Amino acid sequence: MNAAAPVRTDSADGRVDFGRPTLVLRRRRLSTRVSRRAVVVCTVLAVTTFLLALVSLGVGTLALSPMEVLAALADTGGNEQARLAVVGWRLPRLLLAVLCGAALAVSGAIFQSLTKNPLGSPDIIGFSTGSYTGAIVVMLWLGSTTYLNIAAGSLVGGCVVAFVVYVLAYRRGIQAFRLIIVGIGISAILGSINSMLLIAVSPEQAMLAAVWGAGSLNGLGYAQLWPVAISGTLLILGAALIVAPLRQLEIGDDAARALGIRAQRSRALATVLGVALTAVVTAAVGPISFVALAAPQIARRLTRGIGLELLPAALTGALVLVAADLIAQRVDLPVGVITVSVGGSYLAWLLISEYRTRGRL
Amino acid sequence: MLLAACTVLALTCVASLAVGARDIPPATVWQALVAFDGSDEHVMVRDLRLPRTLVGLVVGPALGTCGALIQAFTRNPLADPGILGVNAGASFAVTFAVAFLGLRAPHQFVWFALAGALAVTVLVYLIGSVGPGRATPVKLTLAGVALSAVLGGLTSAMTLKSTQTFDVMRFWGVGSIGGRSMETLVYCLPLIGAGLLLAAASARSLNALALGDDLATAFGVRIGAVRVVVVLAVTLLAGTAVAVAGPIGFVGLMVPHVVRWFVGPDQRWIIAMTVVVAPVLLLASDIIGRIILPSGELRVGLVTALLGAPVLIALVRRKQVSGL
């Protein structure tokens, strides 16, 4: 967009009034504007996540204060034991929590934007269950537990289920309620199939898959971190590139086309990115539900933004998962159990507040 | 019509007694029932398959009628104790009783299952009724989904925390009609009977309610009273069924719909037929499970989910449902 284009100026100093305080960035060929509130919110989120991370790194059999953790990270304290615990064992788990939280939140934000509905998250419409089934099939039938194979399995599973759910829910357009009910139905079928798969194999294999199926960050190290870090970062960057078309799709296909967006192609690309983000996370840590649902909604309420905003969502997701994992470590449960309990309550609250204000969702 | 359904039910019962890891001819089944001689096959029929069939005969009507009542009362064609979270509530309460109070036998946790079912029924209805307009199918279903998620998470948290709880729940947590004790059944029979009676008593009022609240009031139906009776009946039926057999979904969804095709919209007929048809579905699912995996590991709850989910999807794809 050219800065010299004629725009209506409402305020005295020649600036455009967007209805809220904004910061405008202009470089030679690129200009963008961000709301001041979003910048503040993002900073606060990042700082909170960092502080929580310091606490989380200090928790365990070897309890460390945040200052000791910082010393161990910078390798200045000379305490070999602390450095091994923090950098060797706890750091990969923490980074996984940050990455997975961000990836899930971005995936949820994409789907919520595509379906124009706060409930359009991968866990509600059954994609997560599909990823889980795909991963179980790879684990149990092909007997492979390497990350890449499981990731491929859960990606294929997620995509197939996404496709099936969309096709079954399609009837002169996608309607959110139908999408959700079809998702519930497909999840029920897949749940039965998962149980049958687990029954049909040896107890050891079944136990392995069941532990993984609860969604836990326990016992994960650098071996699991690197693949997630590389693929997750690439996918999130990819998602950042399609934010602009997605935002314009939110105002309707016709209007978006008039602005030069190829609607079908952008939507297909966004769906694949969203499913891939969920699959990457599911393959590494198992199904962790409701982060994708709640994080984008919380972010949106914090920034009071309209439309798709990835960075606040990703930061909120990271914060939520780090906090949930901290709780999970304290009460010794898989983190997936924590997120489903807290996230379900959040969903109930969301429903009540939306019904009260709008009478519908 | 009712007669034909009863015949099918009788045939299904015979099949349920005869089919399994070892097929037993119907003649031998009959002998085992009337002239018990202590042979292996006779013991198998009397001690394993007869209890299983009886549990199916008791739990089936409870689940089916429960679904029919909720569907009629909320005018929600997608209602099912599983989807609306009533089963999850009962499961949660039972798990709580097992984990923190150390209860072990099903007849001890019946009352917890009832309390859990009642609490969730009321809660889902309250959340669904928030805001302007009455409780629509969409609102109720979503409230059920949210509550099911929370309660499911808390339930698995409790089972994962203690090995003992995990052991009891592993057996009970997936809906199954096998291996239940006769004591439990006898203990629960009056509760389910009471629930069925309440359902039958409210059938006429539910017919009037189908015309809308205003017309129903004009016909002399006291809506508040009907609401209390229906919630009570749903609680008794769903709670007891969960206590006996564990959470079994989709029976309450499918049966009333199938029955409606045959007998039309009269609730009295729907409930009567559901009582007969629901155990047919439950026992047939159990038999299918036994045929697929003869070890008896494929629980009936898994089979009903496989059969019922496509019905759910077909229902939501119909035009009227999305328009409701």
XYZ file of C-alpha atoms in Angstrom:
685
model
C 0.000 0.000 0.000
C 1.462 3.359 -0.973
C 1.696 5.989 1.732
C 0.767 8.653 -0.786
C -2.615 7.084 -1.474
C -5.488 9.417 -0.655
C -6.870 8.538 2.761
C -9.427 10.359 4.811
C -7.808 12.041 7.730
C -9.957 12.739 10.721
C -7.614 14.250 13.250
C -5.934 17.596 13.150
C -2.351 16.435 12.637
C -3.148 14.542 9.454
C -3.153 11.064 10.990
C -5.771 8.429 10.235
C -8.025 7.684 13.188
C -8.394 3.919 13.658
C -10.513 4.309 16.763
C -7.742 3.262 19.128
C -4.121 4.179 19.779
C -1.916 2.664 17.089
C 1.740 2.665 16.201
C 2.576 3.062 12.527
C 5.743 1.601 11.096
C 6.913 2.761 7.661
C 9.885 1.499 5.728
C 10.532 2.197 2.097
C 8.271 -0.487 0.580
C 6.497 -1.744 3.646
C 4.196 -0.122 6.097
C 2.163 -1.613 8.859
C 0.332 -0.533 11.926
C -0.164 -2.244 15.234
C -2.407 -1.272 18.082
C -0.537 0.067 21.089
C -2.526 -2.226 23.363
C -1.406 -5.310 21.399
C 2.251 -4.299 21.803
C 1.834 -3.838 25.553
C -0.075 -7.133 25.887
C 2.560 -9.046 23.921
C 5.359 -7.617 26.038
C 3.557 -8.478 29.256
C 2.829 -12.000 27.994
C 6.442 -12.569 26.982
C 7.794 -11.287 30.311
C 5.298 -13.394 32.296
C 6.216 -16.489 30.296
C 9.900 -15.826 30.941
C 9.380 -15.402 34.694
C 7.212 -18.514 34.858
C 9.881 -20.370 32.888
C 12.505 -19.425 35.502
C 10.241 -20.785 38.238
C 9.525 -23.908 36.204
C 13.244 -24.559 35.614
C 13.864 -24.382 39.350
C 11.155 -26.878 40.318
C 12.050 -30.492 40.916
C 13.969 -32.820 43.195
C 16.813 -30.295 43.052
C 14.998 -27.073 43.938
C 16.682 -23.893 42.665
C 15.873 -20.221 43.095
C 15.339 -18.137 39.921
C 18.752 -16.509 40.449
C 20.423 -19.922 40.659
C 18.595 -20.947 37.493
C 19.909 -17.860 35.694
C 23.422 -18.642 36.917
C 23.116 -22.225 35.698
C 21.837 -21.055 32.300
C 24.716 -18.616 31.902
C 27.136 -21.214 33.332
C 28.644 -18.739 35.763
C 27.835 -20.399 39.081
C 30.251 -23.297 38.641
C 27.604 -25.648 40.001
C 27.818 -28.664 37.661
C 24.867 -30.454 39.227
C 22.553 -27.457 38.821
C 23.714 -26.927 35.244
C 23.008 -30.556 34.344
C 19.533 -30.443 35.892
C 18.575 -27.113 34.327
C 20.169 -27.277 30.888
C 20.298 -31.036 30.421
C 16.899 -32.102 31.686
C 14.537 -29.231 32.380
C 15.308 -26.820 29.536
C 14.210 -29.118 26.668
C 10.933 -29.819 28.443
C 10.326 -26.123 28.996
C 11.169 -25.205 25.401
C 8.834 -27.965 24.208
C 6.045 -26.510 26.344
C 6.658 -23.026 24.870
C 6.799 -24.313 21.286
C 3.868 -26.694 21.532
C 1.731 -24.075 23.263
C 2.520 -21.536 20.560
C 1.957 -24.050 17.748
C -1.394 -25.199 19.125
C -2.533 -21.635 19.663
C -1.615 -20.643 16.098
C -3.408 -23.710 14.767
C -6.489 -22.823 16.808
C -6.358 -19.182 15.665
C -6.232 -20.287 12.013
C -9.217 -22.624 12.374
C -11.232 -20.107 14.351
C -10.587 -17.558 11.630
C -11.489 -20.029 8.863
C -14.734 -21.150 10.497
C -15.476 -17.656 11.866
C -16.448 -19.333 15.106
C -14.751 -19.444 18.517
C -15.445 -23.193 18.684
C -13.709 -24.013 15.405
C -10.618 -25.405 17.069
C -8.911 -28.653 16.045
C -9.803 -30.455 19.278
C -13.520 -29.705 19.040
C -13.868 -30.690 15.399
C -12.012 -33.963 15.824
C -8.677 -33.332 14.062
C -6.708 -34.031 17.231
C -8.394 -37.425 17.621
C -7.522 -38.152 13.994
C -3.878 -37.274 14.603
C -3.914 -39.564 17.619
C -5.373 -42.459 15.620
C -2.812 -41.964 12.846
C 0.001 -41.987 15.374
C -1.344 -45.097 17.145
C -1.563 -46.962 13.856
C 2.070 -46.130 13.115
C 3.184 -47.052 16.641
C 1.298 -50.311 16.947
C 1.040 -51.704 13.450
C 4.258 -50.532 11.905
C 6.034 -50.852 15.251
C 7.904 -47.596 14.762
C 8.456 -45.032 17.488
C 10.739 -42.587 15.680
C 9.494 -39.026 15.689
C 9.330 -38.598 11.920
C 7.211 -41.711 11.379
C 4.791 -40.825 14.149
C 4.605 -37.246 12.868
C 3.840 -38.514 9.375
C 1.180 -40.845 10.751
C -0.501 -38.149 12.790
C -0.315 -35.669 9.906
C -2.002 -38.134 7.559
C -4.553 -39.077 10.235
C -5.318 -35.439 10.984
C -5.670 -34.491 7.308
C -7.911 -37.472 6.504
C -10.183 -36.741 9.451
C -10.222 -33.028 8.640
C -11.304 -33.875 5.109
C -13.962 -36.370 6.223
C -15.386 -33.986 8.839
C -15.545 -31.145 6.318
C -17.215 -33.277 3.656
C -19.773 -34.681 6.091
C -20.502 -31.267 7.575
C -20.828 -29.615 4.168
C -24.355 -28.942 3.071
C -24.704 -25.716 1.160
C -21.817 -24.261 3.123
C -20.232 -25.060 6.452
C -22.284 -24.345 9.529
C -20.431 -24.270 12.828
C -22.927 -26.339 14.805
C -23.002 -29.078 12.183
C -19.204 -29.085 12.059
C -19.026 -29.573 15.814
C -21.624 -32.368 15.950
C -19.975 -34.204 13.054
C -16.680 -33.758 14.923
C -18.201 -35.298 18.062
C -19.504 -38.235 16.035
C -16.197 -38.841 14.267
C -14.350 -38.520 17.581
C -16.646 -41.172 19.094
C -15.968 -43.563 16.210
C -12.222 -42.961 16.370
C -12.263 -43.336 20.154
C -13.782 -46.800 19.732
C -11.279 -47.685 17.027
C -8.404 -46.487 19.229
C -9.620 -48.685 22.085
C -9.905 -51.669 19.752
C -6.388 -51.097 18.429
C -5.093 -50.978 21.994
C -6.941 -54.179 22.916
C -5.600 -56.070 19.925
C -1.880 -55.633 20.720
C 0.419 -56.769 23.506
C 0.054 -55.082 26.926
C 3.513 -53.448 26.686
C 2.724 -51.770 23.390
C -0.732 -50.768 24.617
C 0.770 -49.235 27.753
C 3.259 -47.237 25.665
C 0.500 -45.843 23.480
C -1.801 -45.181 26.452
C 0.845 -43.210 28.373
C 1.581 -41.175 25.279
C -2.160 -40.761 24.689
C -2.649 -38.872 27.943
C -0.568 -35.992 26.546
C 2.517 -35.541 28.690
C 5.823 -33.685 28.596
C 7.427 -36.127 31.032
C 10.751 -37.584 30.046
C 11.139 -35.612 26.816
C 14.604 -34.389 25.925
C 16.581 -32.745 23.139
C 15.894 -35.710 20.838
C 12.212 -34.742 20.757
C 12.864 -30.999 20.898
C 14.824 -30.517 17.673
C 12.297 -31.905 15.181
C 9.479 -29.954 16.847
C 11.587 -26.802 16.988
C 12.494 -26.902 13.307
C 9.139 -27.961 11.847
C 7.106 -25.922 14.338
C 9.050 -22.717 13.671
C 8.803 -23.179 9.906
C 5.064 -23.806 10.096
C 4.442 -20.818 12.376
C 6.418 -18.592 9.978
C 4.360 -20.015 7.120
C 1.208 -19.182 9.044
C 2.483 -15.621 9.562
C 2.701 -15.226 5.769
C -0.960 -16.084 5.199
C -2.331 -13.895 7.986
C -3.173 -11.048 5.601
C -5.269 -13.146 3.178
C -6.998 -14.893 6.083
C -7.950 -11.577 7.653
C -9.519 -10.483 4.430
C -11.346 -13.790 4.070
C -12.989 -13.023 7.411
C -14.990 -10.250 5.782
C -16.428 -12.701 3.269
C -15.279 -14.478 0.144
C -16.622 -11.950 -2.337
C -15.058 -8.952 -0.644
C -11.762 -10.818 -0.269
C -11.762 -11.735 -3.968
C -12.385 -8.131 -4.864
C -9.228 -7.293 -2.910
C -7.237 -9.783 -4.968
C -7.211 -12.776 -2.632
C -7.488 -16.242 -4.152
C -10.032 -17.483 -1.630
C -10.025 -21.249 -2.189
C -6.258 -21.511 -2.436
C -5.634 -19.444 0.684
C -8.184 -21.470 2.603
C -6.734 -24.814 1.541
C -3.226 -23.641 2.427
C -4.395 -22.423 5.823
C -6.158 -25.723 6.547
C -3.041 -27.733 5.726
C -0.870 -25.454 7.889
C -3.318 -25.693 10.783
C -3.550 -29.480 10.627
C 0.227 -29.769 10.267
C 0.816 -27.649 13.379
C -1.529 -29.858 15.402
C 0.089 -33.002 14.001
C 3.629 -31.835 14.833
C 2.621 -31.260 18.451
C 0.559 -34.445 18.741
C 3.410 -36.563 17.412
C 5.832 -35.180 19.995
C 3.799 -34.956 23.187
C 0.461 -36.663 22.483
C -2.936 -34.998 22.315
C -3.086 -31.841 24.470
C -6.584 -30.509 24.186
C -8.163 -27.093 24.609
C -5.009 -24.955 24.327
C -5.915 -24.427 20.669
C -9.447 -23.521 21.693
C -8.717 -21.211 24.609
C -5.450 -19.404 23.765
C -6.643 -17.432 20.702
C -9.817 -16.425 22.540
C -7.927 -15.271 25.626
C -5.484 -13.350 23.420
C -8.316 -11.679 21.580
C -9.950 -10.587 24.832
C -6.628 -9.251 26.130
C -5.750 -7.227 23.037
C -9.388 -6.323 22.363
C -8.397 -6.938 18.775
C -10.640 -7.845 15.902
C -9.768 -10.565 13.467
C -6.801 -12.856 13.312
C -3.715 -11.941 15.310
C -1.041 -14.608 15.537
C 1.610 -13.197 17.851
C -0.621 -12.543 20.892
C -2.268 -15.938 20.364
C 1.074 -17.745 20.135
C 2.425 -16.007 23.241
C -0.760 -16.783 25.171
C -0.550 -20.423 24.089
C 3.058 -20.648 25.275
C 2.181 -19.056 28.605
C -0.846 -21.330 29.090
C 1.070 -24.520 28.379
C 4.086 -23.541 30.515
C 1.716 -22.754 33.396
C -0.258 -25.973 32.868
C 2.956 -27.993 32.774
C 4.134 -26.353 35.981
C 0.872 -27.426 37.663
C 1.145 -30.880 36.080
C 4.627 -31.329 37.554
C 3.481 -30.283 41.000
C 0.494 -32.674 41.113
C 2.280 -35.370 39.083
C -0.256 -35.764 36.255
C 0.037 -35.611 32.450
C -0.307 -32.008 31.276
C -3.121 -33.045 28.893
C -5.320 -33.850 31.892
C -4.748 -30.348 33.294
C -5.507 -28.547 30.035
C -8.692 -30.538 29.383
C -10.063 -29.768 32.859
C -9.164 -26.089 32.813
C -9.963 -25.640 29.110
C -13.347 -27.323 29.459
C -14.255 -24.943 32.272
C -13.138 -22.071 30.076
C -15.380 -23.353 27.269
C -18.353 -23.471 29.653
C -17.643 -19.907 30.740
C -17.268 -18.800 27.113
C -20.655 -20.307 26.272
C -22.371 -18.610 29.206
C -20.875 -15.195 28.456
C -21.660 -15.410 24.724
C -25.230 -16.566 25.362
C -25.761 -13.788 27.852
C -24.537 -11.023 25.586
C -25.583 -12.267 22.160
C -28.060 -15.044 22.897
C -26.147 -17.380 20.612
C -22.667 -18.351 19.621
C -46.141 -53.581 16.352
C -45.323 -53.990 20.005
C -45.824 -57.739 19.610
C -43.379 -57.923 16.704
C -40.817 -55.971 18.724
C -41.262 -58.319 21.674
C -40.662 -61.326 19.395
C -37.436 -59.756 18.112
C -36.399 -59.091 21.694
C -37.029 -62.729 22.652
C -34.973 -63.933 19.686
C -32.155 -61.552 20.597
C -32.142 -62.892 24.157
C -31.806 -66.460 22.880
C -28.989 -65.371 20.564
C -27.299 -63.564 23.442
C -27.391 -66.788 25.474
C -26.248 -68.981 22.592
C -23.571 -66.977 20.747
C -20.100 -66.447 22.129
C -16.604 -67.879 22.408
C -18.340 -71.245 22.274
C -21.617 -71.474 20.385
C -24.265 -73.367 22.272
C -27.365 -74.674 20.450
C -30.685 -73.121 21.592
C -31.955 -76.521 22.755
C -29.050 -76.846 25.195
C -29.669 -73.245 26.336
C -33.240 -74.168 27.140
C -32.152 -77.259 29.046
C -29.633 -75.228 31.013
C -32.408 -72.894 32.119
C -35.065 -75.472 33.036
C -33.066 -78.623 33.783
C -29.624 -77.625 35.054
C -27.220 -80.602 35.053
C -23.900 -78.947 35.956
C -22.155 -79.554 32.621
C -19.692 -76.954 31.294
C -22.115 -75.571 28.768
C -24.898 -75.295 31.307
C -22.627 -73.486 33.764
C -21.549 -71.134 31.011
C -25.130 -70.252 30.136
C -26.265 -69.856 33.742
C -23.278 -68.087 35.280
C -21.905 -66.010 32.428
C -24.428 -65.401 29.709
C -27.635 -65.254 31.707
C -26.437 -62.396 33.980
C -25.087 -60.586 30.944
C -28.389 -60.856 29.122
C -30.369 -59.806 32.193
C -28.173 -56.739 32.682
C -28.786 -55.855 29.029
C -32.518 -56.300 29.530
C -32.517 -53.888 32.485
C -29.981 -51.280 31.337
C -31.228 -51.086 27.740
C -34.710 -49.742 28.559
C -33.194 -47.299 31.054
C -30.812 -45.799 28.466
C -33.378 -45.740 25.668
C -36.163 -44.188 27.722
C -33.768 -41.647 29.141
C -32.874 -40.522 25.611
C -36.543 -40.426 24.553
C -37.433 -38.262 27.572
C -34.638 -35.744 26.997
C -35.402 -35.546 23.287
C -39.081 -34.889 23.929
C -38.544 -32.491 26.800
C -35.886 -30.275 25.203
C -37.266 -30.783 21.665
C -33.686 -31.660 20.846
C -33.325 -34.507 18.350
C -29.635 -34.901 19.232
C -30.192 -35.505 22.930
C -28.528 -38.501 24.511
C -27.296 -38.958 28.083
C -23.803 -39.487 26.638
C -23.753 -36.352 24.469
C -25.333 -34.112 27.120
C -22.729 -35.125 29.692
C -25.083 -36.945 32.105
C -23.036 -40.139 31.796
C -19.829 -38.171 32.380
C -21.347 -36.677 35.532
C -22.341 -40.085 36.888
C -18.898 -41.507 36.034
C -17.189 -38.616 37.760
C -19.226 -39.100 40.930
C -18.553 -42.846 40.949
C -14.814 -42.340 40.400
C -14.822 -39.827 43.233
C -16.517 -42.361 45.512
C -14.000 -45.043 44.555
C -10.937 -42.803 44.846
C -11.689 -40.887 48.026
C -14.228 -42.988 49.928
C -12.818 -46.390 49.034
C -16.075 -47.891 47.795
C -15.664 -50.999 45.656
C -19.021 -52.644 44.899
C -21.414 -51.168 42.323
C -24.415 -51.248 44.664
C -22.491 -48.888 46.928
C -21.906 -46.276 44.285
C -25.403 -46.162 42.823
C -26.267 -43.148 44.941
C -23.163 -41.291 43.862
C -24.008 -42.011 40.232
C -27.514 -40.635 40.823
C -26.176 -37.489 42.483
C -23.687 -36.914 39.648
C -26.329 -37.452 36.982
C -28.740 -35.074 38.715
C -26.130 -32.345 39.164
C -25.038 -32.453 35.517
C -28.605 -32.627 34.167
C -29.529 -29.485 36.084
C -26.239 -27.731 35.259
C -26.454 -28.429 31.519
C -30.026 -27.200 31.491
C -29.078 -24.041 33.397
C -26.117 -23.229 31.122
C -28.295 -23.917 28.091
C -31.006 -21.575 29.374
C -28.724 -18.582 29.985
C -29.490 -15.492 27.952
C -32.503 -14.570 25.871
C -34.607 -17.326 24.336
C -35.164 -20.835 25.597
C -32.703 -23.711 25.726
C -32.010 -24.573 22.081
C -30.426 -27.846 20.926
C -27.225 -25.988 20.029
C -26.865 -24.423 23.459
C -27.660 -27.637 25.339
C -25.325 -29.748 23.218
C -22.417 -27.344 23.594
C -22.977 -27.081 27.339
C -22.929 -30.885 27.458
C -19.704 -31.025 25.451
C -17.991 -28.525 27.745
C -19.076 -30.246 30.946
C -18.181 -33.693 29.564
C -14.670 -32.429 28.827
C -14.147 -30.988 32.301
C -15.580 -34.021 34.084
C -13.711 -36.430 31.799
C -10.437 -34.634 32.578
C -11.071 -34.686 36.321
C -12.111 -38.355 36.159
C -8.933 -39.386 34.362
C -6.899 -37.265 36.802
C -8.354 -39.248 39.705
C -7.837 -42.624 38.021
C -4.241 -41.817 37.072
C -3.397 -40.705 40.615
C -4.141 -44.010 42.303
C -3.433 -47.550 41.113
C -6.338 -48.948 43.115
C -8.822 -46.575 41.553
C -7.347 -47.290 38.134
C -7.908 -50.991 38.687
C -11.590 -50.639 39.611
C -12.229 -48.089 36.856
C -10.407 -50.039 34.156
C -13.025 -52.709 34.619
C -15.988 -50.419 35.042
C -15.047 -47.267 33.116
C -15.776 -48.535 29.603
C -19.444 -49.428 29.369
C -19.905 -53.167 29.517
C -22.720 -55.493 30.481
C -20.457 -58.497 31.121
C -19.276 -59.648 34.542
C -21.774 -57.642 36.619
C -23.083 -59.163 39.806
C -26.721 -60.158 40.240
C -26.851 -58.389 43.614
C -26.222 -55.053 41.925
C -28.919 -55.735 39.399
C -31.499 -56.645 42.038
C -30.504 -53.582 44.047
C -30.907 -51.277 41.039
C -34.047 -52.810 39.583
C -36.500 -50.788 41.754
C -34.717 -47.526 40.869
C -34.953 -48.165 37.145
C -38.560 -49.329 37.601
C -39.394 -46.060 39.349
C -37.728 -44.105 36.554
C -39.734 -45.963 33.901
C -42.965 -45.334 35.814
C -42.231 -41.608 36.037
C -41.465 -41.601 32.301
C -44.754 -43.322 31.520
C -46.615 -40.889 33.770
C -45.175 -37.841 32.014
C -45.773 -39.130 28.456
C -49.155 -37.386 28.056
C -47.818 -34.050 29.254
C -44.841 -34.376 26.920
C -47.272 -34.815 24.009
C -48.867 -31.505 24.942
C -45.464 -29.845 25.413
C -44.561 -30.733 21.836
C -47.090 -28.085 20.749
C -45.178 -25.380 22.595
C -45.203 -24.122 26.165
C -48.172 -21.770 25.731
C -50.485 -24.328 24.155
C -49.418 -26.926 26.706
C -50.357 -24.553 29.524
C -53.700 -23.985 27.830
C -54.231 -27.747 27.832
C -53.773 -27.748 31.598
C -50.185 -29.029 31.737
C -48.210 -27.661 34.646
C -44.859 -27.126 32.991
C -42.908 -26.701 36.224
C -44.195 -30.025 37.561
C -43.430 -31.849 34.297
C -39.918 -30.426 34.359
C -39.287 -31.776 37.854
C -40.720 -35.211 36.994
C -38.688 -35.488 33.778
C -35.421 -34.430 35.426
C -36.079 -36.938 38.215
C -36.801 -39.737 35.738
C -33.715 -38.905 33.625
C -31.568 -38.908 36.769
C -32.909 -42.253 37.993
C -32.560 -43.933 34.595
C -29.186 -42.562 33.511
C -27.584 -42.654 36.951
C -28.594 -46.235 37.678
C -27.666 -47.448 34.205
C -24.196 -45.934 34.597
C -23.805 -47.461 38.062
C -24.677 -50.921 36.738
C -22.959 -50.975 33.363
C -20.658 -47.965 33.158
C -21.122 -45.165 30.615
C -22.756 -46.447 27.409
C -23.474 -43.801 24.788
C -25.712 -43.478 21.751
C -28.398 -46.044 22.737
C -30.585 -43.220 24.014
C -29.929 -41.313 20.793
C -30.632 -44.034 18.246
C -33.565 -45.992 19.623
C -36.172 -43.206 19.982
C -35.424 -42.039 16.422
C -35.832 -45.506 14.955
C -38.990 -46.049 16.985
C -40.425 -42.721 15.823
C -40.291 -43.874 12.191
C -42.645 -46.724 13.068
C -45.058 -45.338 15.651
C -45.176 -41.614 14.904
C -44.896 -38.729 17.359
C -47.056 -40.038 20.249
C -44.766 -40.122 23.302
C -46.767 -42.912 24.962
C -46.025 -45.233 22.056
C -42.460 -43.995 21.681
C -41.657 -44.749 25.309
C -43.394 -48.137 25.262
C -41.603 -49.216 22.098
C -38.278 -47.820 23.282
C -38.462 -50.013 26.372
C -38.657 -53.062 24.093
C -36.324 -51.975 21.274
C -33.458 -50.518 23.357
C -32.450 -53.865 24.925
C -32.534 -55.406 21.431
C -29.953 -52.858 20.297
C -27.853 -53.260 23.431
C -27.830 -57.075 23.320
C -27.212 -57.094 19.558
C -24.222 -54.734 20.054
C -22.937 -57.026 22.772
C -23.285 -60.061 20.485
C -21.462 -58.219 17.678
C -18.669 -57.400 20.113
C -18.431 -61.049 21.133
C -18.288 -62.182 17.514
C -15.566 -59.675 16.542
C -13.406 -60.392 19.581
C -14.416 -63.729 21.170
C -12.361 -62.984 24.291
C -15.151 -60.598 25.302
C -12.794 -57.627 25.435
C -14.752 -55.515 22.977
C -17.101 -53.753 25.394
C -20.637 -52.981 24.354
C -20.039 -49.229 24.843
C -17.458 -49.267 22.045
C -19.832 -51.065 19.670
C -22.746 -48.697 20.372
C -20.417 -45.756 19.696
C -19.406 -47.283 16.338
C -23.056 -47.860 15.408
C -24.444 -44.662 16.893
C -21.990 -42.023 15.687
C -22.980 -42.434 12.003
C -26.623 -42.020 13.078
C -25.670 -38.816 14.871
C -23.916 -37.503 11.755
C -26.858 -38.475 9.534
C -29.254 -36.676 11.907
C -27.278 -33.446 11.931
C -27.087 -33.476 8.130
C -30.872 -33.455 7.860
C -32.371 -30.088 7.087
C -34.808 -29.854 9.993
C -32.134 -30.413 12.599
C -29.914 -27.588 11.523
C -32.998 -25.402 11.276
C -34.166 -26.161 14.802
